[in-house]
PDB file of C-alpha atoms and ligand atoms in Angstrom:
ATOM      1  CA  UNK A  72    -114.239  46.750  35.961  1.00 65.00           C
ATOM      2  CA  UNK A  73    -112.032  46.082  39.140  1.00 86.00           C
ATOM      3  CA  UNK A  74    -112.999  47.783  42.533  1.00 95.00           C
ATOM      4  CA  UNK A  75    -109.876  49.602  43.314  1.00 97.00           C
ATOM      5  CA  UNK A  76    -107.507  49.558  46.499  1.00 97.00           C
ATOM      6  CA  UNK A  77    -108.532  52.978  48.773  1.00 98.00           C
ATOM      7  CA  UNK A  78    -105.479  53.970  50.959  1.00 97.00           C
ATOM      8  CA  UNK A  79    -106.311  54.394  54.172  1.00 95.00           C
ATOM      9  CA  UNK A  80    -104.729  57.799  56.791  1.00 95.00           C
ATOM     10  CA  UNK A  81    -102.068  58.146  57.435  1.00 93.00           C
ATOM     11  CA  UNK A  82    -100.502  56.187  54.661  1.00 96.00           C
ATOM     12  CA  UNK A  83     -97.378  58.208  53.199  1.00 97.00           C
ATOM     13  CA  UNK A  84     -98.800  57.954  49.500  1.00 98.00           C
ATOM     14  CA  UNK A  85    -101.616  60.424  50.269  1.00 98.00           C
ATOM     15  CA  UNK A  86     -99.018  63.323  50.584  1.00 98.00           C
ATOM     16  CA  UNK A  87     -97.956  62.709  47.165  1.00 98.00           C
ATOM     17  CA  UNK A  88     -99.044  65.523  44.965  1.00 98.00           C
ATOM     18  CA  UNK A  89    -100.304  64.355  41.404  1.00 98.00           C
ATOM     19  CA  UNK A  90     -98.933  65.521  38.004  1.00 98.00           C
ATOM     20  CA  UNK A  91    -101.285  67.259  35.388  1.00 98.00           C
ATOM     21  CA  UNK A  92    -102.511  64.373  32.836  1.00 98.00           C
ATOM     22  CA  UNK A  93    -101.016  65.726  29.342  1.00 98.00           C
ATOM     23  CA  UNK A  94    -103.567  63.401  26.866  1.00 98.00           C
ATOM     24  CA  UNK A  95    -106.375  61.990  27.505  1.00 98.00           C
ATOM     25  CA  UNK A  96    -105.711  58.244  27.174  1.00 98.00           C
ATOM     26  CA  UNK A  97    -107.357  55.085  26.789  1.00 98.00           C
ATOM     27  CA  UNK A  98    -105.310  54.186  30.459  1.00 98.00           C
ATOM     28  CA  UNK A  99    -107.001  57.551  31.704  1.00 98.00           C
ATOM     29  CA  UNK A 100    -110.631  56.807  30.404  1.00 98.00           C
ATOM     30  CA  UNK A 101    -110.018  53.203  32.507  1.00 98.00           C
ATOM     31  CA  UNK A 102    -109.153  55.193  35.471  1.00 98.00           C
ATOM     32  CA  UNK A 103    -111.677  57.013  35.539  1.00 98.00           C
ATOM     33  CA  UNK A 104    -114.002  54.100  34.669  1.00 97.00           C
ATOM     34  CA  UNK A 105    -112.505  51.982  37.716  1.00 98.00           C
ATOM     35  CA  UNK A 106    -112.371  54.907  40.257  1.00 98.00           C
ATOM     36  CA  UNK A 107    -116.115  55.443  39.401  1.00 98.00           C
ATOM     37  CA  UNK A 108    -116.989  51.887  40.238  1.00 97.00           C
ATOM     38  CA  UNK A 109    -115.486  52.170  43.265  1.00 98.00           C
ATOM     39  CA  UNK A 110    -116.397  55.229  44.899  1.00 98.00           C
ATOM     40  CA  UNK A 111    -120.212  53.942  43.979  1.00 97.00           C
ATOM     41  CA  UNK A 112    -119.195  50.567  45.421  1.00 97.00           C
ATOM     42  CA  UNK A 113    -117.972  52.500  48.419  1.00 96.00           C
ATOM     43  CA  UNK A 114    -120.105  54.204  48.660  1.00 96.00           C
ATOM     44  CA  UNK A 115    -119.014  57.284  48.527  1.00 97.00           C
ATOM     45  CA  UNK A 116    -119.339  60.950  46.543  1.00 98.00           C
ATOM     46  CA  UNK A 117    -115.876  61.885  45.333  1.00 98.00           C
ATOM     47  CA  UNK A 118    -112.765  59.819  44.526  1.00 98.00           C
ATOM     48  CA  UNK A 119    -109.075  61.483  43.647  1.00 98.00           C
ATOM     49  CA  UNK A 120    -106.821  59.534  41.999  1.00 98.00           C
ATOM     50  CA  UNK A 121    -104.351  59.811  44.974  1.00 98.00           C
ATOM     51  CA  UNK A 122    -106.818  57.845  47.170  1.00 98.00           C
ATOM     52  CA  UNK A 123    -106.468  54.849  44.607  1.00 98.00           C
ATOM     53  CA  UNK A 124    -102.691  55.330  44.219  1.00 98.00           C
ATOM     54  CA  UNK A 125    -102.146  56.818  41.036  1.00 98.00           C
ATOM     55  CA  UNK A 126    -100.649  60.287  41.447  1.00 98.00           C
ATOM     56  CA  UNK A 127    -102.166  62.390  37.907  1.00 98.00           C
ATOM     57  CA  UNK A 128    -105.052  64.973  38.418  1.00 98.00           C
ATOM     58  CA  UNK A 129    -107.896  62.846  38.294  1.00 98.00           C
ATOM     59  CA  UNK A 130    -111.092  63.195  39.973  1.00 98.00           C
ATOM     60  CA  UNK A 131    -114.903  61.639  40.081  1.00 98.00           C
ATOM     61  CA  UNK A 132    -117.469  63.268  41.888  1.00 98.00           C
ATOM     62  CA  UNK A 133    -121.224  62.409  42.023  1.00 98.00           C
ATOM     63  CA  UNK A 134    -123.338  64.407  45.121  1.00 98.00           C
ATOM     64  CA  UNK A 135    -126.452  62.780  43.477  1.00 97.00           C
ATOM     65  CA  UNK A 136    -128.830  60.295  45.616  1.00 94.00           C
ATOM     66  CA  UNK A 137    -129.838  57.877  42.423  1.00 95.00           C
ATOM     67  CA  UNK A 138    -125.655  58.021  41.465  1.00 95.00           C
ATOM     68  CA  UNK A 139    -126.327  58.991  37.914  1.00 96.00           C
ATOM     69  CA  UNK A 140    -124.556  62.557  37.784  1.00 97.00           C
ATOM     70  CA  UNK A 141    -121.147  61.619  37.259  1.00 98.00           C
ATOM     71  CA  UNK A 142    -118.692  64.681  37.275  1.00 98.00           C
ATOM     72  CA  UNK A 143    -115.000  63.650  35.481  1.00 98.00           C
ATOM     73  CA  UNK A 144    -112.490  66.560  36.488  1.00 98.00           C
ATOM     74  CA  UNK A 145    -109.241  65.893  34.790  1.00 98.00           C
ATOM     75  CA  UNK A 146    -106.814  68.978  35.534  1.00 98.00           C
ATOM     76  CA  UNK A 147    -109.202  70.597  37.365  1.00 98.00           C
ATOM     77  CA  UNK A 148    -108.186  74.639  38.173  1.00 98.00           C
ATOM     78  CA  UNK A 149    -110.737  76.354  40.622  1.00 98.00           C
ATOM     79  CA  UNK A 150    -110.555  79.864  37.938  1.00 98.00           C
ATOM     80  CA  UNK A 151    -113.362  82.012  40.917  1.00 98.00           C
ATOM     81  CA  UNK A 152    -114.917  81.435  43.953  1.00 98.00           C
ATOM     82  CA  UNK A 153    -116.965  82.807  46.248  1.00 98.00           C
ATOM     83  CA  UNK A 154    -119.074  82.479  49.785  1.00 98.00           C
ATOM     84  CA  UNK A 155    -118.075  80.311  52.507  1.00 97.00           C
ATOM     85  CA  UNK A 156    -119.579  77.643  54.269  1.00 94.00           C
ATOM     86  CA  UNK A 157    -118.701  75.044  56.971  1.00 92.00           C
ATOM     87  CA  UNK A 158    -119.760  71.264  56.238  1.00 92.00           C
ATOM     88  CA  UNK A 159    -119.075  68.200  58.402  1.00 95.00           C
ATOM     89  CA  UNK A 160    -117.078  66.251  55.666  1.00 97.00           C
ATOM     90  CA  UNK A 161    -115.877  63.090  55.286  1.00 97.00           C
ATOM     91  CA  UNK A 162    -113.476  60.598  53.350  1.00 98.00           C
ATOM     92  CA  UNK A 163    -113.261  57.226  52.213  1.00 97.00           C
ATOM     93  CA  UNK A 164    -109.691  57.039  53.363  1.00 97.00           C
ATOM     94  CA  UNK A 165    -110.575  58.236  56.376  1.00 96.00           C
ATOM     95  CA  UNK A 166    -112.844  56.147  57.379  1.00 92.00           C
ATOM     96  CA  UNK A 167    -115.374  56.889  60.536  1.00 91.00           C
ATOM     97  CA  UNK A 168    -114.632  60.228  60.738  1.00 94.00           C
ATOM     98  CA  UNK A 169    -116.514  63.549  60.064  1.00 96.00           C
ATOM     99  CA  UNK A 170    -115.690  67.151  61.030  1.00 95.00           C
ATOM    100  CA  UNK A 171    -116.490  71.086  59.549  1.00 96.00           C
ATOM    101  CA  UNK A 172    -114.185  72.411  57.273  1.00 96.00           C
ATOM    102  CA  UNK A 173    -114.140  75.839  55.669  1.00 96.00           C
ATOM    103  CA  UNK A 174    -114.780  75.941  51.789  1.00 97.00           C
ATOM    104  CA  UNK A 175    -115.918  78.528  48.975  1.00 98.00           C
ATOM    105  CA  UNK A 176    -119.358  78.270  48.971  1.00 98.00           C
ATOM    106  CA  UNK A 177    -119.531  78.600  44.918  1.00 98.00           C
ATOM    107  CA  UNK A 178    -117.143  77.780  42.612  1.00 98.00           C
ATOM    108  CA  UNK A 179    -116.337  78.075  38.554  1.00 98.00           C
ATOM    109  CA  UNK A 180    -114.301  75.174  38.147  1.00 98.00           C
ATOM    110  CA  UNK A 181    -111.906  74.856  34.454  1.00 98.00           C
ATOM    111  CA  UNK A 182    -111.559  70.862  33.725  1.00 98.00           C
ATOM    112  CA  UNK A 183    -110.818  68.382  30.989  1.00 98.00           C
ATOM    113  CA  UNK A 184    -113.768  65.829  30.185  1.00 98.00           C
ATOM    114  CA  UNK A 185    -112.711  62.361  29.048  1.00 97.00           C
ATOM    115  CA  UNK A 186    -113.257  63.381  25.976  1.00 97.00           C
ATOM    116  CA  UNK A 187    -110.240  65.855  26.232  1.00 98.00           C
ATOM    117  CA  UNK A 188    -112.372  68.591  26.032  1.00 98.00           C
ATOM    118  CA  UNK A 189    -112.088  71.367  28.543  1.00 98.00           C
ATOM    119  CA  UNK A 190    -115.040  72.826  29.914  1.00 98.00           C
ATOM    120  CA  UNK A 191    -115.924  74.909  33.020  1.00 98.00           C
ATOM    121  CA  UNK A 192    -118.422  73.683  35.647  1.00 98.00           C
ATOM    122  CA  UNK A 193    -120.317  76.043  38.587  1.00 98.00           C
ATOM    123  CA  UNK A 194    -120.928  74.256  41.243  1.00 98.00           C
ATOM    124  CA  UNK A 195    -122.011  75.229  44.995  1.00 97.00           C
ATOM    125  CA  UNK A 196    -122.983  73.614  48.080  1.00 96.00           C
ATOM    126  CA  UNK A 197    -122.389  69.938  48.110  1.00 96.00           C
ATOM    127  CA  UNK A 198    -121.090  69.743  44.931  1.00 97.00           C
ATOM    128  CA  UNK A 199    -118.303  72.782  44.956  1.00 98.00           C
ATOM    129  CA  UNK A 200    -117.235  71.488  48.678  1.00 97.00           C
ATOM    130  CA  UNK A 201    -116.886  67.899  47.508  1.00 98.00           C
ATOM    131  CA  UNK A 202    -114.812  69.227  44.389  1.00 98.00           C
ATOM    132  CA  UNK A 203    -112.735  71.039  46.866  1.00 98.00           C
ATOM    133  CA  UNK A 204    -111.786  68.347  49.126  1.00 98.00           C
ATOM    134  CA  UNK A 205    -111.125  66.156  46.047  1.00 98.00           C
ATOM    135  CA  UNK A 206    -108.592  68.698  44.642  1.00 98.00           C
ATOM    136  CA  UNK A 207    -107.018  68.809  47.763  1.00 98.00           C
ATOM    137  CA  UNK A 208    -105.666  65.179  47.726  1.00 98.00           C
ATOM    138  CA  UNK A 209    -104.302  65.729  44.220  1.00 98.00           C
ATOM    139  CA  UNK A 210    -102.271  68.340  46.313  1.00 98.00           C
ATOM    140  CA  UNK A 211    -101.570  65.720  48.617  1.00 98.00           C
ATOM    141  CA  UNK A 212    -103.611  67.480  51.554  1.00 98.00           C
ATOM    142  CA  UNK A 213    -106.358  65.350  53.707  1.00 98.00           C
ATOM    143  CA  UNK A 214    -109.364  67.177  54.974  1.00 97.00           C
ATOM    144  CA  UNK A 215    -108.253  66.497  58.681  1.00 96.00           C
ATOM    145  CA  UNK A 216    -104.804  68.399  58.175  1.00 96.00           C
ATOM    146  CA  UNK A 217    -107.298  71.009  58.405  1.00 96.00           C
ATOM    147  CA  UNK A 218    -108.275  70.472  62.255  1.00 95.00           C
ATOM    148  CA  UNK A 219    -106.449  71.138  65.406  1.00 95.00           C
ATOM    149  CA  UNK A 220    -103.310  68.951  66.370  1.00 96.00           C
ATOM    150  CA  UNK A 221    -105.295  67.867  69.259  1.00 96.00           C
ATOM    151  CA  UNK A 222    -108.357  66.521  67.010  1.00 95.00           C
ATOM    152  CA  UNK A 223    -105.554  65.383  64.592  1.00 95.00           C
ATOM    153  CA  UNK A 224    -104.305  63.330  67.188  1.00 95.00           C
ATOM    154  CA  UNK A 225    -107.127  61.734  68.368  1.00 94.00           C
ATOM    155  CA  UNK A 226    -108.354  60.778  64.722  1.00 93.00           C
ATOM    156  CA  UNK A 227    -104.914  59.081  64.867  1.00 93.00           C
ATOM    157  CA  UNK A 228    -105.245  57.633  67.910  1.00 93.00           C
ATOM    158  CA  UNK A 229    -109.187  55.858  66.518  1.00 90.00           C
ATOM    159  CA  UNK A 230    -107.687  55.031  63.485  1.00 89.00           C
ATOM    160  CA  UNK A 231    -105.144  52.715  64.574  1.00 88.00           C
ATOM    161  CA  UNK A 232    -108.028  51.305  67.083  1.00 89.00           C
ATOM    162  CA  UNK A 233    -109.968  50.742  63.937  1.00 85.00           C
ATOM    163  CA  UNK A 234    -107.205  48.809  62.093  1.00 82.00           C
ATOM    164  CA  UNK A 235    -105.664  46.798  65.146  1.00 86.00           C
ATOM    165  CA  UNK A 236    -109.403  45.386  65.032  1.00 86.00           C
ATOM    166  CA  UNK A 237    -109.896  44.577  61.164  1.00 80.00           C
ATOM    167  CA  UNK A 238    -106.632  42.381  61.774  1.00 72.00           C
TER     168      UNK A 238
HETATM  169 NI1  LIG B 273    -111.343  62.400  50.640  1.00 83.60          NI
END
């Protein structure tokens, strides 16, 4: 299975926002198989299809140590939530960077498995916040749109740092 291509902030194609996936397809179940591989090759704990350039509601999460509790969240619809909490977060296309955001504590979360089969999944802590950050880039949204101009600016300003020096 090929490691896939993570786009990196502020590329454009992360402001796309994804379409729902109507069947679960053999091209979906590969998706999902090659986003897996990658966010584990990352590493990281949550991978939306937008990050890899493919715009349909697709995400894999997995807050486990040992990397053996897979979550697939195809359509995923956040149907109640509840509590708050503030976790330093971070993204693989956003490499280096970690700040607090404000999420629902708990969550019920409606998804389809790669089976096709819908199912609903409570999550909290780690696992709900990851979720939420995930479904935000299907919305095109990137946790640091969340911050202050001024802390947007200088993530900007370290970013392009960052890449001037990988050239
Ligand atoms: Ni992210």
């Amino acid at each position: 299975m090929p490691i896939l291509n993570i786009l990196r902030y502020p590329d454009e194609r992360l402001h796309k926002v994804a379409t729902q996936v109507s069947e679960v397809t053999d091209e979906i179940r590969t998706l999902v198989h090659n986003m897996t591989e990658t966010m584990y090759a990352a590493p990281g704990i949550g991978l939306a299809a937008t990050q890899v350039n493919v715009h349909q509601c697709v995400i894999v999460v997995d807050v486990s140590d040992s990397q053996n509790e897979l979550q697939v969240l195809i359509n995923p619809e956040i149907i109640s939530s509840s509590g708050v909490s503030d976790n330093e977060e971070g993204c693989l296309s956003v490499p280096g960077v970690f700040a607090k955001v404000c999420r629902a504590h708990s969550i019920s979360v409606k998804a389809v498995d790669i089976n096709g089969q819908t199912y609903v999944l409570e999550a909290s802590g780690l696992l709900a916040v990851c979720i939420q950050h995930e479904m935000d880039h299907l919305l095109g949204k990137v946790f640091v749109e969340y911050l202050s101009p001024l802390k947007q600016k200088r993530i900007l300003t370290k970013l392009k740092k960052q890449q001037r020096n990988a050239m």
